[in-house]
Amino acid sequence: MEALLTDYLALLRDNSSELWEGLTVTLQLWATSGVAGFVLAITLALGATQGGPAVRRLVRAYSAALRGTPLLVQMFLLYYGLSQFEWVRASAAWVVLEDALYCGLIALTLNIAAYMAEDIRAGILAVPRGQQEAARAFGMQGFTLLRRIVLPQALRIATPALGNEVVSLLKATALVSTITVFDLTGVARRLSTESYTTDALVLAGVVYGALTLLIAAGVHLLGRLRNRHAA
């Protein structure tokens, strides 16, 4: 056991800068796609519950497409698939789509938004209609009603489910390593290939596990705080 611990400490010492850079990329992808996906999810959830028939059909189609196909396939289509079209390479969007990091970020954002939107939509539908009718009786309409009555309660209801999505998103970031991004998993894979051992991958797994526990604890604390203030 001591020898194994010594090997891991040596691995950390010799490759600390590379592992730290990989971890930084992972956390940046997780935070950025999480925030962007949450904003997009609110828009989609409102469209699914407040929009007209056409909007609702579009949201359902988006959700079915993104939730019904593997995230890895979506990343491959963005990074490898779109590059096959000449008109894409000639467009202004190619500045973003030629970069594997941005393609991974876009795929993560679009995918997590589809899942979060379903959670928020369920939260909106769970808000008692009596409260909305009472607010309308006091003259509260439109966006004000959503902002002050519906969304706060819907988000509180959806917090546990959204927390699960955030945890899943952290683990999903590892897939960007398959499109040449050197996140924590990408760096660990390269180090393991060079050393012909799985030590770096095991170390990366420990880091992912620790981060998952921290995020889960943070979500649990947030849920308790929101429920306490709502009591």
Coordinates of C-alpha atoms in Angstrom, one line a residue:
M1 CA 0.0 0.0 0.0
E2 CA 2.8 2.4 0.9
A3 CA 4.5 1.7 -2.5
L4 CA 1.3 2.3 -4.3
L5 CA 0.8 5.6 -2.5
T6 CA 4.4 6.6 -3.3
D7 CA 3.7 5.9 -7.0
Y8 CA 0.7 8.2 -7.0
L9 CA 2.5 10.9 -5.1
A10 CA 5.3 10.7 -7.7
L11 CA 2.8 10.9 -10.5
L12 CA 1.3 14.0 -9.0
R13 CA 4.7 15.6 -8.4
D14 CA 6.0 14.9 -11.9
N15 CA 2.9 15.9 -13.8
S16 CA 1.2 18.3 -11.5
S17 CA 1.1 21.2 -14.0
E18 CA -0.4 19.1 -16.8
L19 CA -3.0 17.5 -14.4
W20 CA -3.9 20.9 -13.0
E21 CA -4.4 22.4 -16.5
G22 CA -6.6 19.4 -17.4
L23 CA -8.6 19.9 -14.3
T24 CA -9.0 23.6 -15.1
V25 CA -10.4 22.8 -18.5
T26 CA -12.8 20.3 -17.0
L27 CA -14.1 22.8 -14.4
Q28 CA -14.4 25.5 -17.1
L29 CA -16.4 23.3 -19.3
W30 CA -18.6 22.1 -16.5
A31 CA -19.3 25.6 -15.1
T32 CA -19.8 27.3 -18.5
S33 CA -22.0 24.7 -20.0
G34 CA -23.9 24.4 -16.8
V35 CA -24.8 28.1 -16.6
A36 CA -25.5 28.4 -20.3
G37 CA -27.5 25.2 -20.3
F38 CA -29.6 26.4 -17.3
V39 CA -30.4 29.7 -19.0
L40 CA -31.4 27.9 -22.2
A41 CA -33.4 25.3 -20.2
I42 CA -35.5 28.1 -18.6
T43 CA -36.3 29.4 -22.0
L44 CA -37.2 26.0 -23.3
A45 CA -39.3 25.2 -20.2
L46 CA -41.2 28.4 -20.6
G47 CA -41.8 27.7 -24.3
A48 CA -43.1 24.2 -23.4
T49 CA -45.5 25.5 -20.8
Q50 CA -46.4 29.1 -21.9
G51 CA -45.8 29.0 -25.7
G52 CA -48.2 28.3 -28.5
P53 CA -48.7 24.9 -30.2
A54 CA -45.9 25.5 -32.7
V55 CA -43.4 26.5 -30.0
R56 CA -44.4 23.5 -27.9
R57 CA -43.9 21.1 -30.7
L58 CA -40.4 22.6 -31.4
V59 CA -39.4 22.2 -27.8
R60 CA -40.6 18.6 -27.7
A61 CA -38.7 17.9 -30.9
Y62 CA -35.6 19.5 -29.4
S63 CA -35.9 17.5 -26.2
A64 CA -36.5 14.2 -28.0
A65 CA -33.5 14.7 -30.3
L66 CA -31.0 15.7 -27.6
R67 CA -32.2 13.3 -24.9
G68 CA -32.8 10.5 -27.3
T69 CA -29.3 10.4 -28.8
P70 CA -25.9 9.8 -27.0
L71 CA -23.9 12.9 -26.1
L72 CA -20.8 11.3 -27.6
V73 CA -22.6 11.1 -31.0
Q74 CA -23.7 14.7 -30.7
M75 CA -20.0 15.8 -30.1
F76 CA -18.8 13.7 -33.0
L77 CA -21.4 15.2 -35.3
L78 CA -20.5 18.8 -34.2
Y79 CA -16.7 18.4 -34.5
Y80 CA -16.2 15.8 -37.2
G81 CA -19.6 15.8 -39.0
L82 CA -20.0 19.5 -39.8
S83 CA -16.4 19.9 -41.0
Q84 CA -17.3 17.7 -44.0
F85 CA -19.5 20.5 -45.5
E86 CA -17.7 23.1 -47.5
W87 CA -20.3 25.8 -46.7
V88 CA -19.7 25.3 -43.0
R89 CA -16.0 25.7 -43.4
A90 CA -16.6 28.8 -45.5
S91 CA -19.0 30.4 -42.9
A92 CA -18.2 32.6 -40.0
A93 CA -19.3 29.8 -37.7
W94 CA -16.2 27.9 -38.6
V95 CA -14.1 30.0 -36.3
V96 CA -15.9 28.3 -33.5
L97 CA -16.7 24.9 -35.0
E98 CA -13.0 24.2 -36.0
D99 CA -12.1 24.3 -32.3
A100 CA -12.6 21.0 -30.4
L101 CA -13.0 22.8 -27.1
Y102 CA -15.9 25.0 -28.4
C103 CA -17.6 22.0 -30.0
G104 CA -17.4 20.1 -26.8
L105 CA -18.8 23.1 -24.9
I106 CA -21.7 23.6 -27.4
A107 CA -22.6 19.9 -27.2
L108 CA -22.5 19.8 -23.4
T109 CA -24.7 23.0 -23.3
L110 CA -27.3 21.8 -25.7
N111 CA -27.5 18.4 -24.1
I112 CA -27.8 19.5 -20.5
A113 CA -30.3 22.1 -21.5
A114 CA -32.7 19.4 -22.8
Y115 CA -32.6 17.5 -19.5
M116 CA -32.8 20.6 -17.3
A117 CA -35.7 21.9 -19.4
E118 CA -37.8 18.8 -18.6
D119 CA -37.0 19.2 -14.9
I120 CA -38.0 22.9 -14.9
R121 CA -41.1 22.2 -17.0
A122 CA -42.2 19.6 -14.4
G123 CA -41.6 22.2 -11.6
I124 CA -43.7 24.8 -13.4
L125 CA -46.6 22.4 -13.8
A126 CA -46.3 21.5 -10.1
V127 CA -46.9 25.1 -9.0
P128 CA -50.5 25.2 -7.7
R129 CA -52.8 27.0 -10.1
G130 CA -54.6 28.7 -7.2
Q131 CA -51.5 30.8 -6.5
Q132 CA -51.3 31.9 -10.0
E133 CA -55.0 32.8 -10.1
A134 CA -54.6 34.7 -6.8
A135 CA -51.7 36.7 -8.3
R136 CA -53.7 37.5 -11.4
A137 CA -56.5 38.7 -9.2
F138 CA -54.1 41.3 -7.7
G139 CA -53.2 42.4 -11.2
M140 CA -50.0 40.4 -11.7
Q141 CA -49.6 39.3 -15.3
G142 CA -47.1 38.0 -17.8
F143 CA -43.4 38.1 -17.0
T144 CA -44.0 39.6 -13.5
L145 CA -46.2 36.6 -12.6
L146 CA -43.5 34.2 -13.9
R147 CA -40.6 36.0 -12.2
R148 CA -42.3 36.5 -8.8
I149 CA -44.6 33.5 -8.4
V150 CA -44.1 30.6 -10.8
L151 CA -40.3 30.4 -11.5
P152 CA -39.1 30.7 -7.8
Q153 CA -41.4 27.8 -6.8
A154 CA -40.7 25.8 -9.9
L155 CA -36.9 26.0 -9.4
R156 CA -37.3 25.1 -5.7
I157 CA -39.3 22.0 -6.7
A158 CA -36.8 21.1 -9.4
T159 CA -33.7 21.6 -7.3
P160 CA -33.0 17.9 -6.5
A161 CA -33.5 16.9 -10.1
L162 CA -31.3 19.8 -11.4
G163 CA -28.7 18.8 -8.8
N164 CA -28.5 15.4 -10.4
E165 CA -28.1 16.9 -13.8
V166 CA -25.2 19.1 -12.6
V167 CA -23.5 16.0 -11.2
S168 CA -24.0 14.1 -14.4
L169 CA -22.7 17.1 -16.4
L170 CA -19.4 16.9 -14.5
K171 CA -18.9 13.3 -15.5
A172 CA -20.1 14.0 -19.1
T173 CA -17.3 16.5 -19.6
A174 CA -14.9 13.5 -19.8
L175 CA -16.3 12.8 -23.2
V176 CA -14.6 15.9 -24.7
S177 CA -11.3 13.9 -24.5
T178 CA -12.6 11.8 -27.4
I179 CA -12.5 14.9 -29.7
T180 CA -8.9 15.7 -28.8
V181 CA -9.6 18.1 -25.9
F182 CA -7.0 17.7 -23.1
D183 CA -9.3 17.9 -20.1
L184 CA -8.5 15.9 -16.9
T185 CA -9.5 12.7 -18.6
G186 CA -7.6 13.6 -21.8
V187 CA -4.4 14.3 -19.8
A188 CA -4.8 11.1 -17.7
R189 CA -5.3 9.0 -20.8
R190 CA -2.1 10.4 -22.4
L191 CA -0.1 9.9 -19.2
S192 CA -1.4 6.3 -18.9
T193 CA -0.5 5.6 -22.5
E194 CA 3.0 6.9 -22.0
S195 CA 3.6 5.0 -18.8
Y196 CA 1.7 1.8 -19.8
T197 CA -0.1 1.9 -16.5
T198 CA -3.6 3.0 -15.3
D199 CA -2.3 5.1 -12.4
A200 CA -3.2 8.5 -14.0
L201 CA -6.7 7.2 -14.9
V202 CA -7.2 6.0 -11.3
L203 CA -6.1 9.3 -10.0
A204 CA -8.5 11.1 -12.3
G205 CA -11.3 8.9 -11.1
V206 CA -10.5 9.9 -7.5
V207 CA -10.6 13.5 -8.5
Y208 CA -14.0 13.1 -10.3
G209 CA -15.3 11.3 -7.3
A210 CA -14.3 14.0 -4.8
L211 CA -15.7 16.7 -7.0
T212 CA -19.0 14.8 -7.4
L213 CA -19.3 14.5 -3.6
L214 CA -18.6 18.3 -3.2
I215 CA -21.2 19.2 -5.8
A216 CA -23.8 16.8 -4.3
A217 CA -23.2 18.3 -0.9
G218 CA -23.5 21.8 -2.3
V219 CA -26.8 21.0 -4.0
H220 CA -28.1 19.4 -0.8
L221 CA -27.2 22.4 1.2
L222 CA -28.8 24.7 -1.4
G223 CA -32.0 22.7 -1.3
R224 CA -32.2 22.9 2.5
L225 CA -31.7 26.6 2.4
R226 CA -34.4 27.2 -0.2
N227 CA -36.9 25.0 1.6
R228 CA -36.1 26.7 4.9
H229 CA -36.8 30.2 3.5
A230 CA -39.9 28.9 1.8
A231 CA -41.3 27.4 5.1

